[in-house]
Amino acid sequence: MTEQLRWSMLEARRECGPCNACCVVPEIREKKVNKLPYMPCEFLKAQKCSIYDSPERPEQCKEFMCAWRVGYGNVLDNPYYNGVMASINEIGGETAIYVFELFPKAVDTKGKALVDDIVGKTGLPMKVNLWQ
């Protein structure tokens, strides 16, 4: 990921609101967390991360940047409402948009505007994890 892209993502911040998809969708196997994909994290309490400010919080969680939260899409494209969680990550030397459906067909329906906005603004390839 380019430094310019990373800084532009850090400049814009939205509040998560009722969304906690990042605590449910990804697989996390680090420190005290051994979480399977699409399962709530054991540290998700009252819709918030109970170890957010703790050294126990995994690096994967600290480094995650929700594309909606950093300014992609419009305010109504919050993953909680549109069913799509997306992030821009570099994995194995390739920077791409990683998209996760929170419910069936979300990428093609409610979440399409968010995905289109990210692709249009970045030109990056997209990797989609469909709801199973």
mmCIF file of C-alpha atoms in Angstrom:
data_model
loop_
_atom_site.group_PDB
_atom_site.id
_atom_site.type_symbol
_atom_site.label_atom_id
_atom_site.label_comp_id
_atom_site.label_asym_id
_atom_site.label_seq_id
_atom_site.Cartn_x
_atom_site.Cartn_y
_atom_site.Cartn_z
ATOM 1 C CA MET A 1 0.000 0.000 0.000
ATOM 2 C CA THR A 2 1.407 3.378 -0.884
ATOM 3 C CA GLU A 3 2.153 5.793 1.932
ATOM 4 C CA GLN A 4 -0.097 8.414 0.286
ATOM 5 C CA LEU A 5 -3.046 5.992 0.184
ATOM 6 C CA ARG A 6 -2.478 5.003 3.803
ATOM 7 C CA TRP A 7 -2.402 8.636 4.980
ATOM 8 C CA SER A 8 -5.517 9.552 3.002
ATOM 9 C CA MET A 9 -7.310 6.643 4.680
ATOM 10 C CA LEU A 10 -6.228 7.826 8.123
ATOM 11 C CA GLU A 11 -7.412 11.396 7.574
ATOM 12 C CA ALA A 12 -11.113 10.579 7.249
ATOM 13 C CA ARG A 13 -12.757 8.792 10.155
ATOM 14 C CA ARG A 14 -16.394 7.893 10.685
ATOM 15 C CA GLU A 15 -17.892 6.416 13.819
ATOM 16 C CA CYS A 16 -18.804 2.729 13.622
ATOM 17 C CA GLY A 17 -22.257 3.221 15.125
ATOM 18 C CA PRO A 18 -24.000 -0.145 15.561
ATOM 19 C CA CYS A 19 -21.561 -1.920 13.223
ATOM 20 C CA ASN A 20 -19.180 -4.513 14.640
ATOM 21 C CA ALA A 21 -18.542 -6.544 11.472
ATOM 22 C CA CYS A 22 -14.769 -6.330 11.977
ATOM 23 C CA CYS A 23 -15.245 -8.227 15.261
ATOM 24 C CA VAL A 24 -17.267 -10.959 13.558
ATOM 25 C CA VAL A 25 -16.095 -11.504 9.961
ATOM 26 C CA PRO A 26 -12.296 -12.018 9.942
ATOM 27 C CA GLU A 27 -10.413 -15.033 11.206
ATOM 28 C CA ILE A 28 -8.014 -14.013 13.997
ATOM 29 C CA ARG A 29 -5.385 -16.309 15.468
ATOM 30 C CA GLU A 30 -3.106 -14.072 17.425
ATOM 31 C CA LYS A 31 -2.249 -13.414 21.074
ATOM 32 C CA LYS A 32 -5.205 -14.527 23.221
ATOM 33 C CA VAL A 33 -7.657 -14.501 20.305
ATOM 34 C CA ASN A 34 -8.436 -17.706 18.435
ATOM 35 C CA LYS A 35 -11.475 -16.686 16.374
ATOM 36 C CA LEU A 36 -13.006 -18.456 13.397
ATOM 37 C CA PRO A 37 -14.375 -16.459 10.440
ATOM 38 C CA TYR A 38 -17.972 -15.203 10.706
ATOM 39 C CA MET A 39 -18.080 -15.910 14.442
ATOM 40 C CA PRO A 40 -18.263 -13.136 17.065
ATOM 41 C CA CYS A 41 -15.014 -12.500 18.921
ATOM 42 C CA GLU A 42 -15.074 -13.500 22.573
ATOM 43 C CA PHE A 43 -14.011 -9.931 23.435
ATOM 44 C CA LEU A 44 -17.040 -8.379 21.736
ATOM 45 C CA LYS A 45 -19.084 -7.127 24.683
ATOM 46 C CA ALA A 46 -22.128 -4.842 24.450
ATOM 47 C CA GLN A 47 -21.438 -4.367 20.709
ATOM 48 C CA LYS A 48 -17.875 -3.084 21.368
ATOM 49 C CA CYS A 49 -14.383 -4.517 21.684
ATOM 50 C CA SER A 50 -13.624 -4.954 25.377
ATOM 51 C CA ILE A 51 -9.841 -5.015 24.741
ATOM 52 C CA TYR A 52 -9.721 -2.128 22.229
ATOM 53 C CA ASP A 53 -7.262 -0.031 24.274
ATOM 54 C CA SER A 54 -5.444 -3.008 25.765
ATOM 55 C CA PRO A 55 -2.039 -4.461 24.821
ATOM 56 C CA GLU A 56 -3.942 -7.763 24.497
ATOM 57 C CA ARG A 57 -5.638 -6.494 21.323
ATOM 58 C CA PRO A 58 -4.210 -8.375 18.316
ATOM 59 C CA GLU A 59 -2.072 -6.499 15.766
ATOM 60 C CA GLN A 60 -4.425 -7.669 13.014
ATOM 61 C CA CYS A 61 -7.241 -5.788 14.741
ATOM 62 C CA LYS A 62 -5.133 -2.673 15.341
ATOM 63 C CA GLU A 63 -4.087 -2.506 11.685
ATOM 64 C CA PHE A 64 -7.514 -3.157 10.162
ATOM 65 C CA MET A 65 -9.022 -0.147 8.368
ATOM 66 C CA CYS A 66 -12.666 -0.421 7.344
ATOM 67 C CA ALA A 67 -13.004 1.254 3.942
ATOM 68 C CA TRP A 68 -16.336 2.812 4.925
ATOM 69 C CA ARG A 69 -14.979 4.138 8.208
ATOM 70 C CA VAL A 70 -12.061 5.859 6.471
ATOM 71 C CA GLY A 71 -14.314 7.644 4.003
ATOM 72 C CA TYR A 72 -15.273 5.427 1.072
ATOM 73 C CA GLY A 73 -18.927 5.346 0.048
ATOM 74 C CA ASN A 74 -21.509 7.590 1.628
ATOM 75 C CA VAL A 75 -22.719 7.717 5.208
ATOM 76 C CA LEU A 76 -25.498 5.207 4.495
ATOM 77 C CA ASP A 77 -23.000 2.619 3.212
ATOM 78 C CA ASN A 78 -22.102 1.535 6.772
ATOM 79 C CA PRO A 79 -21.490 -2.259 6.697
ATOM 80 C CA TYR A 80 -24.192 -2.748 9.331
ATOM 81 C CA TYR A 81 -26.785 -1.501 6.854
ATOM 82 C CA ASN A 82 -25.382 -2.501 3.454
ATOM 83 C CA GLY A 83 -24.041 -5.965 4.307
ATOM 84 C CA VAL A 84 -20.528 -5.425 2.927
ATOM 85 C CA MET A 85 -17.323 -4.932 4.894
ATOM 86 C CA ALA A 86 -14.353 -3.855 2.805
ATOM 87 C CA SER A 87 -10.742 -2.925 3.441
ATOM 88 C CA ILE A 88 -7.703 -2.067 1.378
ATOM 89 C CA ASN A 89 -4.808 -4.302 2.375
ATOM 90 C CA GLU A 90 -1.466 -5.463 1.112
ATOM 91 C CA ILE A 91 -1.164 -9.226 1.362
ATOM 92 C CA GLY A 92 1.713 -11.105 -0.192
ATOM 93 C CA GLY A 93 2.965 -7.952 -1.892
ATOM 94 C CA GLU A 94 -0.361 -7.256 -3.639
ATOM 95 C CA THR A 95 -2.540 -4.331 -2.644
ATOM 96 C CA ALA A 96 -6.218 -5.095 -3.228
ATOM 97 C CA ILE A 97 -9.716 -4.342 -2.008
ATOM 98 C CA TYR A 98 -10.860 -7.196 0.217
ATOM 99 C CA VAL A 99 -14.648 -7.435 0.349
ATOM 100 C CA PHE A 100 -16.651 -9.608 2.736
ATOM 101 C CA GLU A 101 -20.380 -10.180 2.427
ATOM 102 C CA LEU A 102 -22.312 -10.045 5.682
ATOM 103 C CA PHE A 103 -25.426 -11.512 4.082
ATOM 104 C CA PRO A 104 -26.168 -13.240 0.747
ATOM 105 C CA LYS A 105 -25.907 -11.164 -2.458
ATOM 106 C CA ALA A 106 -24.946 -7.984 -0.567
ATOM 107 C CA VAL A 107 -22.075 -7.229 -2.980
ATOM 108 C CA ASP A 108 -24.565 -7.114 -5.855
ATOM 109 C CA THR A 109 -27.331 -5.223 -4.033
ATOM 110 C CA LYS A 110 -27.068 -2.940 -0.995
ATOM 111 C CA GLY A 111 -23.265 -3.034 -0.854
ATOM 112 C CA LYS A 112 -22.682 -2.368 -4.552
ATOM 113 C CA ALA A 113 -22.397 1.417 -4.156
ATOM 114 C CA LEU A 114 -19.614 1.084 -1.571
ATOM 115 C CA VAL A 115 -17.661 -1.417 -3.670
ATOM 116 C CA ASP A 116 -18.086 0.686 -6.824
ATOM 117 C CA ASP A 117 -16.876 3.795 -4.968
ATOM 118 C CA ILE A 118 -13.711 2.078 -3.714
ATOM 119 C CA VAL A 119 -12.892 0.540 -7.097
ATOM 120 C CA GLY A 120 -13.594 3.827 -8.886
ATOM 121 C CA LYS A 121 -11.370 5.855 -6.561
ATOM 122 C CA THR A 122 -8.477 3.416 -6.266
ATOM 123 C CA GLY A 123 -8.480 1.297 -9.427
ATOM 124 C CA LEU A 124 -7.300 -1.621 -7.273
ATOM 125 C CA PRO A 125 -8.275 -5.235 -7.940
ATOM 126 C CA MET A 126 -11.038 -6.664 -5.780
ATOM 127 C CA LYS A 127 -11.069 -9.953 -3.876
ATOM 128 C CA VAL A 128 -14.562 -10.943 -2.762
ATOM 129 C CA ASN A 129 -15.491 -13.405 -0.028
ATOM 130 C CA LEU A 130 -19.111 -14.325 -0.671
ATOM 131 C CA TRP A 131 -21.542 -15.226 2.084
ATOM 132 C CA GLN A 132 -21.580 -18.981 2.605
#
